[in-house]
Amino acid sequence: MAKEKTVFTCTECGGTSPRWLGKCPACEAWNTLVETVAESSSGAARNRFAPLAGSAAVAVLADIEAAEVARTPTGIDELDRVLGGGIVEGGVVLIGGDPGIGKSTLLLQALDGLQRAQVPTLYVTGEESGAQVALRSRRLGLDHSQVKVLAEIQLEKILATLASSQPAVAVIDSIQTVYSDQLTSAPGSVAQVRECAAHLTRAAKAGGTTVVLVGHVTKEGALAGPRVLEHMVDTVLYFEGDTHSSFRLVRAIKNRFGAVNEIGVFAMTERGLKGVANPSAIFLSQHSEPVPGSCVLVTLEGTRPMLVEIQALVDSGGPSPRRLSVGLERDRLAMLLAVLHRHAGVACMDQDVFVNAVGGVRISEPAADLAVMLAITSSLRGRALPKGFLAFGEVGLAGEVRPAPRGQERLREAAKLGFSVAVVPRANAPKKGSRELEGLTIHPVERIEEAMEVVRGLA
Ligand code: TYD
Ligand code: MG
């Protein structure tokens, strides 16, 4: 292929410059210029960032036939759940996560499942040799796997193979190792990642191939070139969970073909990742007796309720006490501490406060507020919450306890798992008269003070 000229394009306004500049000459934004291949006169390159359908005549919306996309299940139920039912023809999936978390393992298992169902697959490995991939497949017990493997990192060769072998699904492991010789910047740079992903996306749409791009997360916790890749692809999945526990979560943070925030739960075993079909109780630690600083909440991840234990440790701090949270937002923690002080008279000003969601799960919904506050108070006072206790609900700056979405479902899950006492927002409690749900006693509250009062009464 002839070497094309490269230019520097602004990721904000699309302006170009023949050389790299710190500031975009058009919109004056800083550090937004990335190297791209200059648009060819044919105009084909202009389309590079138009990932979806090609051009069509203007039509009235009601006249356009709404086609339900066909999905091919991978055979791994938890993966299909986050994908929205399976892979979609021509769909592009970005799957990110820390090194060693299990991206290659999961995808190799998925490809093998698809190949067994007579779906032609291609696994492009840029990080490991074919022999290493083979070693992993033996370890996974996929001895006679018919998955096709290509050890290649040059974009043009990968594109040529996609065009000639026409697989239904291709995995690029990883996008950061792929480079195009049209660009002078180094493999793994934002320019390379963006350009290569754009080409692969176009190839996916053109050939009807599902392309799965594996992306490594940088130390700061972002995919290299995150913004550009996320808007280019149809589905973005992230691996979560700490590498020390055997559980892995795969979360859909964007999905044009399914629900976002849906999660799949896996356990890493000696023979690869196994789906955990009923994960609601895996994020509870086992205390034989209740301990101070621990409170269970029911969180809704996607469509599934899960019980997660929140642990807090409040300990006397130095002149500038620390606030640290794992799996929960730190800014929110600071806010909750202020609300605790103002509305419930619980002061942690001179104390270090550590909060942790057990099992490496990340909780983004505010329904965790009440449990976090009760865990902190419990640790500060050195008094454990009762056995079988749980709480959920968002707490506002005025000290009000706001309802969580789909409260009934959360309560039913807790009752199913044998919890006996719940403090929940009033709007989430069952209608008057029935404060009991299969052995679970429900205490509805409207304010944080009220929640504290109820807890004191239970002890
Ligand atoms: P891998 O899929 O290579 O991670 P990534 O592609 O995200 O970097 O996973 C590697 C880890 O998983 C490694 O620490 C070994 C472990 N593992 C198992 O525990 N069991 C297995 O069957 C396999 C294949 C890997
Ligand atoms: Mg890998």
Coordinates of C-alpha atoms in Angstrom, one line a residue, residues 192-371:
Q192 CA -2.5 4.6 16.2
V193 CA -5.2 3.1 18.4
R194 CA -7.8 5.5 17.1
E195 CA -6.8 5.0 13.4
C196 CA -6.6 1.2 13.7
A197 CA -9.9 1.0 15.6
A198 CA -11.6 3.1 13.0
H199 CA -10.3 0.9 10.1
L200 CA -11.4 -2.2 11.9
T201 CA -14.8 -0.7 12.7
R202 CA -15.3 0.1 9.0
A203 CA -14.2 -3.4 8.1
A204 CA -16.7 -4.8 10.6
K205 CA -19.6 -2.8 9.1
A206 CA -18.6 -3.5 5.5
G207 CA -18.1 -7.3 5.9
G208 CA -20.8 -8.0 8.5
T209 CA -18.1 -9.3 10.9
T210 CA -18.5 -8.8 14.6
V211 CA -15.2 -7.3 15.8
V212 CA -14.2 -7.5 19.4
L213 CA -11.4 -5.1 20.4
V214 CA -9.5 -5.9 23.5
G215 CA -8.1 -2.8 25.2
H216 CA -5.8 -2.4 28.1
V217 CA -6.5 0.0 30.9
T218 CA -3.7 2.4 31.7
K219 CA -2.5 3.0 35.2
E220 CA -4.9 5.9 35.6
G221 CA -7.8 3.5 34.9
A222 CA -8.7 4.6 31.5
L223 CA -8.3 2.9 28.1
A224 CA -5.6 4.4 26.0
G225 CA -7.4 6.8 23.7
P226 CA -10.6 6.2 25.7
R227 CA -13.0 8.8 24.3
V228 CA -12.3 8.1 20.7
L229 CA -12.7 4.4 21.0
E230 CA -15.8 4.5 23.2
H231 CA -17.8 6.6 20.7
M232 CA -16.6 4.6 17.7
V233 CA -17.8 1.2 18.9
D234 CA -21.3 -0.1 19.6
T235 CA -20.7 -1.8 22.9
V236 CA -18.2 -1.1 25.7
L237 CA -17.5 -3.7 28.3
Y238 CA -15.2 -3.4 31.3
F239 CA -13.8 -6.0 33.6
E240 CA -14.1 -5.1 37.2
G241 CA -13.1 -6.8 40.4
D242 CA -9.8 -7.2 42.1
T243 CA -7.3 -9.7 40.8
H244 CA -6.9 -11.1 44.3
S245 CA -10.4 -12.4 44.5
S246 CA -11.5 -15.1 42.1
F247 CA -14.6 -13.1 41.1
R248 CA -14.7 -11.0 37.9
L249 CA -17.4 -8.7 36.9
V250 CA -18.0 -7.6 33.3
R251 CA -20.0 -4.5 33.0
A252 CA -21.6 -2.9 29.9
I253 CA -21.0 0.8 30.2
K254 CA -22.4 1.5 26.7
N255 CA -24.5 -0.8 24.5
R256 CA -26.3 0.1 21.3
F257 CA -27.8 -3.4 21.4
G258 CA -28.8 -3.8 25.0
A259 CA -29.0 -2.4 28.5
V260 CA -26.2 -0.5 30.1
N261 CA -24.9 -1.3 33.5
E262 CA -25.8 -4.9 33.0
I263 CA -23.2 -7.1 34.6
G264 CA -22.0 -10.6 34.1
V265 CA -20.4 -12.4 37.0
F266 CA -17.6 -14.9 36.6
A267 CA -15.3 -16.9 38.8
M268 CA -11.8 -17.5 37.6
T269 CA -11.1 -21.2 38.0
E270 CA -8.2 -23.5 37.1
R271 CA -10.0 -24.1 33.8
G272 CA -11.0 -20.6 32.8
L273 CA -13.8 -18.3 33.7
K274 CA -17.1 -19.9 34.8
G275 CA -20.3 -17.9 34.9
V276 CA -21.9 -17.4 38.4
A277 CA -25.6 -17.8 37.7
N278 CA -26.8 -16.6 41.1
P279 CA -24.4 -14.0 42.3
S280 CA -26.5 -12.2 44.8
A281 CA -24.6 -13.4 47.8
I282 CA -21.0 -13.5 46.7
F283 CA -20.1 -10.0 47.9
L284 CA -20.9 -10.7 51.6
S285 CA -18.0 -11.7 53.9
Q286 CA -18.6 -14.4 56.4
H287 CA -18.9 -13.1 59.9
S288 CA -20.1 -15.7 62.4
E289 CA -21.2 -12.8 64.7
P290 CA -22.0 -9.3 63.5
V291 CA -19.0 -6.9 63.7
P292 CA -19.0 -3.1 64.0
G293 CA -18.5 -1.2 60.8
S294 CA -20.3 -3.5 58.5
C295 CA -23.7 -3.0 56.8
V296 CA -25.2 -4.9 53.9
L297 CA -27.1 -3.2 51.1
V298 CA -29.0 -4.5 48.1
T299 CA -27.7 -2.9 44.9
L300 CA -29.3 -3.3 41.5
E301 CA -26.7 -3.9 38.8
G302 CA -28.4 -3.8 35.5
T303 CA -31.4 -6.0 36.0
R304 CA -30.2 -8.1 38.8
P305 CA -30.3 -7.3 42.6
M306 CA -27.1 -8.2 44.5
L307 CA -26.3 -8.0 48.2
V308 CA -23.0 -6.2 48.9
E309 CA -21.4 -5.7 52.2
I310 CA -20.1 -2.2 52.9
Q311 CA -17.3 -2.0 55.5
A312 CA -16.2 1.2 57.3
L313 CA -13.4 1.9 59.6
V314 CA -13.4 5.1 61.6
D315 CA -10.2 5.7 63.5
S316 CA -8.6 8.7 65.1
G317 CA -6.6 10.5 62.5
G318 CA -3.8 13.1 62.4
P319 CA -4.1 16.8 61.8
S320 CA -5.5 16.2 58.3
P321 CA -7.7 13.1 58.6
R322 CA -8.0 10.8 55.6
R323 CA -11.1 9.8 53.7
L324 CA -10.6 6.8 51.5
S325 CA -13.0 4.7 49.7
V326 CA -12.7 1.5 47.6
G327 CA -15.5 0.7 45.2
L328 CA -17.5 3.9 46.1
E329 CA -17.0 7.5 45.1
R330 CA -14.8 9.5 47.4
D331 CA -16.6 12.8 46.8
R332 CA -19.8 11.2 47.7
L333 CA -18.2 9.9 50.9
A334 CA -17.2 13.4 51.9
M335 CA -20.7 14.6 51.3
L336 CA -22.3 11.8 53.3
L337 CA -20.0 12.6 56.2
A338 CA -21.2 16.2 56.2
V339 CA -24.8 15.1 56.1
L340 CA -24.1 12.7 59.0
H341 CA -22.7 15.5 61.0
R342 CA -25.3 18.1 60.3
H343 CA -28.4 16.0 60.4
A344 CA -27.6 13.1 62.6
G345 CA -25.0 14.7 65.0
V346 CA -22.4 12.1 64.1
A347 CA -19.1 13.9 63.9
C348 CA -16.0 12.3 62.2
M349 CA -14.1 15.5 61.6
D350 CA -10.9 14.5 63.4
Q351 CA -11.2 10.8 62.3
D352 CA -9.7 8.8 59.4
V353 CA -12.6 7.3 57.5
F354 CA -12.1 4.2 55.3
V355 CA -14.9 2.7 53.3
N356 CA -14.8 -0.5 51.2
A357 CA -17.3 -2.4 49.1
V358 CA -16.4 -6.1 49.7
G359 CA -15.2 -8.2 46.8
G360 CA -13.9 -5.5 44.5
V361 CA -17.3 -4.6 43.3
R362 CA -17.8 -1.0 42.2
I363 CA -21.1 0.7 43.3
S364 CA -22.1 3.8 41.4
E365 CA -25.7 4.1 42.5
P366 CA -26.6 6.5 45.3
A367 CA -28.8 3.9 46.9
A368 CA -25.7 2.8 48.8
D369 CA -25.8 6.0 50.9
L370 CA -27.8 4.8 53.8
A371 CA -25.7 1.6 54.2

